[in-house]
Amino acid sequence: GAGVSQSPSNKVTEKGKDVELRCDPISGHTALYWYRQSLGQGLEFLIYFQGNSAPDKSGLPSDRFSAERTGGSVSTLTIQRTQQEDSAVYLCASSLNFQWGYTFGSGTRLTVV
Amino acid sequence: SQKIEQNSEALNIQEGKTATLTCNYTNYSPAYLQWYRQDPGRGPVFLLLIRENEKEKRKERLKVTFDTTLKQSLFHITASQPADSATYLCAPLSNDYKLSFGAGTTVTVRA
């Protein structure tokens, strides 16, 4: 597609439920990143996929968080047993070459009630 | 640990003036630094990349400097316009090619 697409755009879930967030990167972009942004805060790195290499999961805050990227394209971020502190905007970005910058989606706003 | 600090205060300027934003980083030496613009409810948009061996980079009304000795980048918007109102994010690239982002500086340009 023309840009990075994320779905859903908004998600309200009850504490303790699992959620799945989806990212469709730009076709051909080999690198895919997940960040989260809390209100008034900077972007916090979560996970990075590069081609067929093992993902860099160093930013995942707990074992409740996991992500996969199927066929080098679509990625899903899963949060199990959601907590209120998981409420944030989850942003996905893709890139072909970091020197050309990352292209971000508009994010999924997750609210845990 | 790596730390990135941007202007802590929001910046309010008159149309036509130059806005100068500061980004300071500590505990690492990025070879590249990027700047992004973020509008409310949107993801960041890439503006510029500057390399460690470049002192200055320009794109239209934007100018970025990169001082690796001071561990600082300055971002200038010249002849500012109300449409430049947004949050601007500094993003030094770590050695493993991940971007780390500052919290951003919100710029408001008054007509």
PDB file of C-alpha atoms in Angstrom:
ATOM      1  CA  GLY A   1       0.000   0.000   0.000  1.00  0.00           C
ATOM      2  CA  ALA A   2       0.912   3.650  -0.055  1.00  0.00           C
ATOM      3  CA  GLY A   3       1.612   3.857   3.652  1.00  0.00           C
ATOM      4  CA  VAL A   4       1.813   1.875   6.866  1.00  0.00           C
ATOM      5  CA  SER A   5      -1.604   0.737   7.947  1.00  0.00           C
ATOM      6  CA  GLN A   6      -2.512  -0.114  11.537  1.00  0.00           C
ATOM      7  CA  SER A   7      -5.686  -1.618  12.897  1.00  0.00           C
ATOM      8  CA  PRO A   8      -7.727  -1.068  14.856  1.00  0.00           C
ATOM      9  CA  SER A   9      -7.260   2.673  15.224  1.00  0.00           C
ATOM     10  CA  ASN A  10      -8.827   2.550  18.665  1.00  0.00           C
ATOM     11  CA  LYS A  11      -9.264  -0.330  21.085  1.00  0.00           C
ATOM     12  CA  VAL A  12     -10.907  -0.296  24.484  1.00  0.00           C
ATOM     13  CA  THR A  13     -10.487  -3.501  26.463  1.00  0.00           C
ATOM     14  CA  GLU A  14     -11.113  -4.716  29.951  1.00  0.00           C
ATOM     15  CA  LYS A  15      -8.234  -5.357  32.288  1.00  0.00           C
ATOM     16  CA  GLY A  16      -7.096  -8.954  32.011  1.00  0.00           C
ATOM     17  CA  LYS A  17      -8.180  -9.459  28.397  1.00  0.00           C
ATOM     18  CA  ASP A  18      -5.800 -10.198  25.527  1.00  0.00           C
ATOM     19  CA  VAL A  19      -5.507  -7.826  22.568  1.00  0.00           C
ATOM     20  CA  GLU A  20      -3.972  -8.092  19.111  1.00  0.00           C
ATOM     21  CA  LEU A  21      -2.752  -5.079  17.188  1.00  0.00           C
ATOM     22  CA  ARG A  22      -2.012  -5.342  13.486  1.00  0.00           C
ATOM     23  CA  CYS A  23       0.465  -3.571  11.253  1.00  0.00           C
ATOM     24  CA  ASP A  24       0.648  -3.682   7.454  1.00  0.00           C
ATOM     25  CA  PRO A  25       3.991  -2.175   6.440  1.00  0.00           C
ATOM     26  CA  ILE A  26       4.872  -0.631   3.105  1.00  0.00           C
ATOM     27  CA  SER A  27       5.372  -3.373   0.547  1.00  0.00           C
ATOM     28  CA  GLY A  28       9.045  -4.241   0.169  1.00  0.00           C
ATOM     29  CA  HIS A  29      10.163  -2.646   3.412  1.00  0.00           C
ATOM     30  CA  THR A  30      12.390  -5.160   5.139  1.00  0.00           C
ATOM     31  CA  ALA A  31      12.527  -3.508   8.550  1.00  0.00           C
ATOM     32  CA  LEU A  32       9.519  -3.211  10.866  1.00  0.00           C
ATOM     33  CA  TYR A  33       9.414  -1.596  14.279  1.00  0.00           C
ATOM     34  CA  TRP A  34       6.912  -1.327  17.101  1.00  0.00           C
ATOM     35  CA  TYR A  35       6.986   1.611  19.496  1.00  0.00           C
ATOM     36  CA  ARG A  36       4.541   2.808  22.109  1.00  0.00           C
ATOM     37  CA  GLN A  37       3.840   6.368  23.143  1.00  0.00           C
ATOM     38  CA  SER A  38       2.221   7.326  26.407  1.00  0.00           C
ATOM     39  CA  LEU A  39       0.577  10.714  26.806  1.00  0.00           C
ATOM     40  CA  GLY A  40       3.201  13.449  26.712  1.00  0.00           C
ATOM     41  CA  GLN A  41       6.015  10.930  26.538  1.00  0.00           C
ATOM     42  CA  GLY A  42       8.554  10.001  23.913  1.00  0.00           C
ATOM     43  CA  LEU A  43       8.376   6.883  21.810  1.00  0.00           C
ATOM     44  CA  GLU A  44       9.425   3.729  23.648  1.00  0.00           C
ATOM     45  CA  PHE A  45      11.012   1.022  21.490  1.00  0.00           C
ATOM     46  CA  LEU A  46       9.361  -2.380  21.778  1.00  0.00           C
ATOM     47  CA  ILE A  47      10.559  -4.751  19.041  1.00  0.00           C
ATOM     48  CA  TYR A  48      12.377  -4.709  15.676  1.00  0.00           C
ATOM     49  CA  PHE A  49      12.168  -7.129  12.756  1.00  0.00           C
ATOM     50  CA  GLN A  50      14.775  -7.062   9.977  1.00  0.00           C
ATOM     51  CA  GLY A  51      14.288  -9.409   7.064  1.00  0.00           C
ATOM     52  CA  ASN A  52      14.652 -13.033   8.088  1.00  0.00           C
ATOM     53  CA  SER A  53      16.831 -12.286  11.097  1.00  0.00           C
ATOM     54  CA  ALA A  54      15.737 -13.070  14.632  1.00  0.00           C
ATOM     55  CA  PRO A  55      13.760 -10.099  15.975  1.00  0.00           C
ATOM     56  CA  ASP A  56      15.257  -7.720  18.513  1.00  0.00           C
ATOM     57  CA  LYS A  57      12.859  -8.065  21.449  1.00  0.00           C
ATOM     58  CA  SER A  58      14.939  -6.058  23.880  1.00  0.00           C
ATOM     59  CA  GLY A  59      12.278  -3.392  24.375  1.00  0.00           C
ATOM     60  CA  LEU A  60       9.343  -5.612  25.289  1.00  0.00           C
ATOM     61  CA  PRO A  61       8.364  -4.561  28.839  1.00  0.00           C
ATOM     62  CA  SER A  62       7.204  -7.959  30.064  1.00  0.00           C
ATOM     63  CA  ASP A  63       6.510 -11.491  28.918  1.00  0.00           C
ATOM     64  CA  ARG A  64       2.876 -10.487  28.408  1.00  0.00           C
ATOM     65  CA  PHE A  65       4.011  -8.786  25.222  1.00  0.00           C
ATOM     66  CA  SER A  66       4.871 -10.694  22.060  1.00  0.00           C
ATOM     67  CA  ALA A  67       5.011  -9.976  18.362  1.00  0.00           C
ATOM     68  CA  GLU A  68       5.364 -11.877  15.154  1.00  0.00           C
ATOM     69  CA  ARG A  69       5.860 -10.995  11.540  1.00  0.00           C
ATOM     70  CA  THR A  70       4.489 -13.425   9.017  1.00  0.00           C
ATOM     71  CA  GLY A  71       6.058 -13.822   5.591  1.00  0.00           C
ATOM     72  CA  GLY A  72       8.200 -10.772   6.108  1.00  0.00           C
ATOM     73  CA  SER A  73       5.162  -8.541   5.828  1.00  0.00           C
ATOM     74  CA  VAL A  74       2.243  -8.156   8.246  1.00  0.00           C
ATOM     75  CA  SER A  75       3.050  -7.964  11.947  1.00  0.00           C
ATOM     76  CA  THR A  76       0.878  -8.588  14.982  1.00  0.00           C
ATOM     77  CA  LEU A  77       1.629  -7.299  18.466  1.00  0.00           C
ATOM     78  CA  THR A  78      -0.135  -9.293  21.168  1.00  0.00           C
ATOM     79  CA  ILE A  79      -0.610  -8.144  24.742  1.00  0.00           C
ATOM     80  CA  GLN A  80      -1.875 -10.801  27.119  1.00  0.00           C
ATOM     81  CA  ARG A  81      -3.710 -10.122  30.363  1.00  0.00           C
ATOM     82  CA  THR A  82      -3.770  -6.379  29.726  1.00  0.00           C
ATOM     83  CA  GLN A  83      -3.109  -3.980  32.590  1.00  0.00           C
ATOM     84  CA  GLN A  84      -4.082  -0.318  32.904  1.00  0.00           C
ATOM     85  CA  GLU A  85      -0.454   0.723  32.488  1.00  0.00           C
ATOM     86  CA  ASP A  86      -0.551  -0.801  28.993  1.00  0.00           C
ATOM     87  CA  SER A  87      -2.809   2.067  27.898  1.00  0.00           C
ATOM     88  CA  ALA A  88      -0.909   4.011  25.235  1.00  0.00           C
ATOM     89  CA  VAL A  89      -0.690   4.596  21.510  1.00  0.00           C
ATOM     90  CA  TYR A  90       1.094   1.710  19.791  1.00  0.00           C
ATOM     91  CA  LEU A  91       2.937   2.828  16.670  1.00  0.00           C
ATOM     92  CA  CYS A  92       4.303   0.665  13.905  1.00  0.00           C
ATOM     93  CA  ALA A  93       6.935   1.833  11.429  1.00  0.00           C
ATOM     94  CA  SER A  94       8.635   0.275   8.441  1.00  0.00           C
ATOM     95  CA  SER A  95      11.783   1.129   6.557  1.00  0.00           C
ATOM     96  CA  LEU A  96      13.749  -0.027   3.522  1.00  0.00           C
ATOM     97  CA  ASN A  97      16.882   1.877   4.474  1.00  0.00           C
ATOM     98  CA  PHE A  98      17.201   3.695   7.780  1.00  0.00           C
ATOM     99  CA  GLN A  99      18.900   6.608   5.999  1.00  0.00           C
ATOM    100  CA  TRP A 100      15.595   7.336   4.300  1.00  0.00           C
ATOM    101  CA  GLY A 101      13.792   7.441   7.607  1.00  0.00           C
ATOM    102  CA  TYR A 102      11.037   5.341   9.078  1.00  0.00           C
ATOM    103  CA  THR A 103       7.459   5.539   7.818  1.00  0.00           C
ATOM    104  CA  PHE A 104       5.014   5.364  10.691  1.00  0.00           C
ATOM    105  CA  GLY A 105       1.389   4.348  10.780  1.00  0.00           C
ATOM    106  CA  SER A 106      -1.159   6.455  12.629  1.00  0.00           C
ATOM    107  CA  GLY A 107      -1.104   4.086  15.568  1.00  0.00           C
ATOM    108  CA  THR A 108      -3.566   2.114  17.652  1.00  0.00           C
ATOM    109  CA  ARG A 109      -4.830   3.891  20.746  1.00  0.00           C
ATOM    110  CA  LEU A 110      -5.259   1.225  23.415  1.00  0.00           C
ATOM    111  CA  THR A 111      -7.294   1.979  26.513  1.00  0.00           C
ATOM    112  CA  VAL A 112      -7.470  -0.615  29.280  1.00  0.00           C
ATOM    113  CA  VAL A 113     -10.379  -0.069  31.654  1.00  0.00           C
TER     114      VAL A 113
ATOM    115  CA  SER B   1      21.891   4.244  29.838  1.00  0.00           C
ATOM    116  CA  GLN B   2      21.296   6.271  26.698  1.00  0.00           C
ATOM    117  CA  LYS B   3      19.421   9.479  27.331  1.00  0.00           C
ATOM    118  CA  ILE B   4      17.915  12.047  24.955  1.00  0.00           C
ATOM    119  CA  GLU B   5      16.742  15.445  26.130  1.00  0.00           C
ATOM    120  CA  GLN B   6      14.832  18.006  24.095  1.00  0.00           C
ATOM    121  CA  ASN B   7      13.646  21.499  25.043  1.00  0.00           C
ATOM    122  CA  SER B   8      11.500  20.855  28.078  1.00  0.00           C
ATOM    123  CA  GLU B   9       9.270  23.842  27.389  1.00  0.00           C
ATOM    124  CA  ALA B  10       6.902  24.276  24.496  1.00  0.00           C
ATOM    125  CA  LEU B  11       7.988  26.912  22.023  1.00  0.00           C
ATOM    126  CA  ASN B  12       5.625  29.736  21.043  1.00  0.00           C
ATOM    127  CA  ILE B  13       6.834  32.035  18.302  1.00  0.00           C
ATOM    128  CA  GLN B  14       5.530  34.721  15.979  1.00  0.00           C
ATOM    129  CA  GLU B  15       5.033  33.900  12.317  1.00  0.00           C
ATOM    130  CA  GLY B  16       8.109  34.772  10.294  1.00  0.00           C
ATOM    131  CA  LYS B  17      10.544  34.238  13.162  1.00  0.00           C
ATOM    132  CA  THR B  18      13.045  31.387  13.503  1.00  0.00           C
ATOM    133  CA  ALA B  19      12.343  28.544  15.906  1.00  0.00           C
ATOM    134  CA  THR B  20      15.380  26.794  17.377  1.00  0.00           C
ATOM    135  CA  LEU B  21      14.981  23.418  19.048  1.00  0.00           C
ATOM    136  CA  THR B  22      17.673  21.646  21.046  1.00  0.00           C
ATOM    137  CA  CYS B  23      18.423  17.948  21.337  1.00  0.00           C
ATOM    138  CA  ASN B  24      21.077  16.707  23.743  1.00  0.00           C
ATOM    139  CA  TYR B  25      22.068  13.068  24.108  1.00  0.00           C
ATOM    140  CA  THR B  26      24.284  11.262  26.597  1.00  0.00           C
ATOM    141  CA  ASN B  27      26.027   7.927  27.016  1.00  0.00           C
ATOM    142  CA  TYR B  28      26.403   7.089  23.374  1.00  0.00           C
ATOM    143  CA  SER B  29      27.779   8.369  20.100  1.00  0.00           C
ATOM    144  CA  PRO B  30      25.277   8.026  17.261  1.00  0.00           C
ATOM    145  CA  ALA B  31      26.621   8.034  13.733  1.00  0.00           C
ATOM    146  CA  TYR B  32      23.315   9.392  12.459  1.00  0.00           C
ATOM    147  CA  LEU B  33      20.556  11.562  13.851  1.00  0.00           C
ATOM    148  CA  GLN B  34      17.077  12.064  12.451  1.00  0.00           C
ATOM    149  CA  TRP B  35      14.351  14.607  13.071  1.00  0.00           C
ATOM    150  CA  TYR B  36      10.648  13.899  12.794  1.00  0.00           C
ATOM    151  CA  ARG B  37       7.475  15.947  12.919  1.00  0.00           C
ATOM    152  CA  GLN B  38       4.393  14.660  14.723  1.00  0.00           C
ATOM    153  CA  ASP B  39       0.912  16.136  14.492  1.00  0.00           C
ATOM    154  CA  PRO B  40      -1.811  15.274  17.055  1.00  0.00           C
ATOM    155  CA  GLY B  41      -3.286  11.832  16.487  1.00  0.00           C
ATOM    156  CA  ARG B  42      -0.755  10.962  13.809  1.00  0.00           C
ATOM    157  CA  GLY B  43       2.463   9.011  13.631  1.00  0.00           C
ATOM    158  CA  PRO B  44       5.781  10.852  13.287  1.00  0.00           C
ATOM    159  CA  VAL B  45       6.874  11.916   9.801  1.00  0.00           C
ATOM    160  CA  PHE B  46      10.543  11.817   8.776  1.00  0.00           C
ATOM    161  CA  LEU B  47      12.072  15.219   7.986  1.00  0.00           C
ATOM    162  CA  LEU B  48      15.859  15.013   7.873  1.00  0.00           C
ATOM    163  CA  LEU B  49      18.858  12.803   8.552  1.00  0.00           C
ATOM    164  CA  ILE B  50      22.293  14.180   9.416  1.00  0.00           C
ATOM    165  CA  ARG B  51      25.484  12.120   9.622  1.00  0.00           C
ATOM    166  CA  GLU B  52      28.198  12.527  12.227  1.00  0.00           C
ATOM    167  CA  ASN B  53      30.607  13.898   9.640  1.00  0.00           C
ATOM    168  CA  GLU B  54      28.126  16.561   8.516  1.00  0.00           C
ATOM    169  CA  LYS B  55      28.048  19.747  10.509  1.00  0.00           C
ATOM    170  CA  GLU B  56      24.906  21.116   8.908  1.00  0.00           C
ATOM    171  CA  LYS B  57      22.032  19.920   6.710  1.00  0.00           C
ATOM    172  CA  ARG B  58      19.325  21.984   5.046  1.00  0.00           C
ATOM    173  CA  LYS B  59      15.951  21.182   3.543  1.00  0.00           C
ATOM    174  CA  GLU B  60      13.798  24.080   2.397  1.00  0.00           C
ATOM    175  CA  ARG B  61      13.216  26.213   5.531  1.00  0.00           C
ATOM    176  CA  LEU B  62      14.711  23.614   7.867  1.00  0.00           C
ATOM    177  CA  LYS B  63      18.302  23.513   9.079  1.00  0.00           C
ATOM    178  CA  VAL B  64      19.870  20.899  11.334  1.00  0.00           C
ATOM    179  CA  THR B  65      23.286  20.957  12.953  1.00  0.00           C
ATOM    180  CA  PHE B  66      25.096  18.053  14.615  1.00  0.00           C
ATOM    181  CA  ASP B  67      27.892  18.685  17.105  1.00  0.00           C
ATOM    182  CA  THR B  68      29.351  15.337  18.181  1.00  0.00           C
ATOM    183  CA  THR B  69      31.688  17.028  20.662  1.00  0.00           C
ATOM    184  CA  LEU B  70      28.843  18.743  22.492  1.00  0.00           C
ATOM    185  CA  LYS B  71      26.567  15.722  21.858  1.00  0.00           C
ATOM    186  CA  GLN B  72      23.941  18.098  20.573  1.00  0.00           C
ATOM    187  CA  SER B  73      21.768  18.709  17.542  1.00  0.00           C
ATOM    188  CA  LEU B  74      19.977  21.961  16.826  1.00  0.00           C
ATOM    189  CA  PHE B  75      16.885  22.119  14.607  1.00  0.00           C
ATOM    190  CA  HIS B  76      15.927  25.455  13.085  1.00  0.00           C
ATOM    191  CA  ILE B  77      12.690  26.415  11.329  1.00  0.00           C
ATOM    192  CA  THR B  78      13.258  29.679   9.488  1.00  0.00           C
ATOM    193  CA  ALA B  79      10.500  32.041   8.315  1.00  0.00           C
ATOM    194  CA  SER B  80       8.081  30.023  10.436  1.00  0.00           C
ATOM    195  CA  GLN B  81       4.440  29.622   9.422  1.00  0.00           C
ATOM    196  CA  PRO B  82       1.348  28.563  11.415  1.00  0.00           C
ATOM    197  CA  ALA B  83       1.419  25.297   9.434  1.00  0.00           C
ATOM    198  CA  ASP B  84       4.750  24.495  11.115  1.00  0.00           C
ATOM    199  CA  SER B  85       2.926  24.103  14.446  1.00  0.00           C
ATOM    200  CA  ALA B  86       3.575  20.522  15.582  1.00  0.00           C
ATOM    201  CA  THR B  87       5.753  18.450  17.894  1.00  0.00           C
ATOM    202  CA  TYR B  88       9.282  17.822  16.659  1.00  0.00           C
ATOM    203  CA  LEU B  89      11.152  14.694  17.702  1.00  0.00           C
ATOM    204  CA  CYS B  90      14.892  14.149  17.783  1.00  0.00           C
ATOM    205  CA  ALA B  91      15.998  10.568  17.062  1.00  0.00           C
ATOM    206  CA  PRO B  92      19.643   9.546  17.285  1.00  0.00           C
ATOM    207  CA  LEU B  93      20.393   6.178  15.708  1.00  0.00           C
ATOM    208  CA  SER B  94      21.951   3.619  18.022  1.00  0.00           C
ATOM    209  CA  ASN B  95      24.742   1.287  16.920  1.00  0.00           C
ATOM    210  CA  ASP B  96      22.230  -1.475  16.247  1.00  0.00           C
ATOM    211  CA  TYR B  97      20.316   0.739  13.846  1.00  0.00           C
ATOM    212  CA  LYS B  98      17.349   1.388  16.095  1.00  0.00           C
ATOM    213  CA  LEU B  99      16.081   4.898  16.563  1.00  0.00           C
ATOM    214  CA  SER B 100      15.710   6.237  20.085  1.00  0.00           C
ATOM    215  CA  PHE B 101      13.340   9.173  20.354  1.00  0.00           C
ATOM    216  CA  GLY B 102      13.297  12.207  22.571  1.00  0.00           C
ATOM    217  CA  ALA B 103      10.020  13.312  24.152  1.00  0.00           C
ATOM    218  CA  GLY B 104       9.708  16.090  21.594  1.00  0.00           C
ATOM    219  CA  THR B 105       9.277  19.850  21.612  1.00  0.00           C
ATOM    220  CA  THR B 106       5.884  21.329  20.760  1.00  0.00           C
ATOM    221  CA  VAL B 107       6.082  24.397  18.549  1.00  0.00           C
ATOM    222  CA  THR B 108       3.190  26.821  18.131  1.00  0.00           C
ATOM    223  CA  VAL B 109       3.515  29.525  15.486  1.00  0.00           C
ATOM    224  CA  ARG B 110       1.192  32.492  15.974  1.00  0.00           C
ATOM    225  CA  ALA B 111      -0.142  34.313  12.929  1.00  0.00           C
TER     226      ALA B 111
END
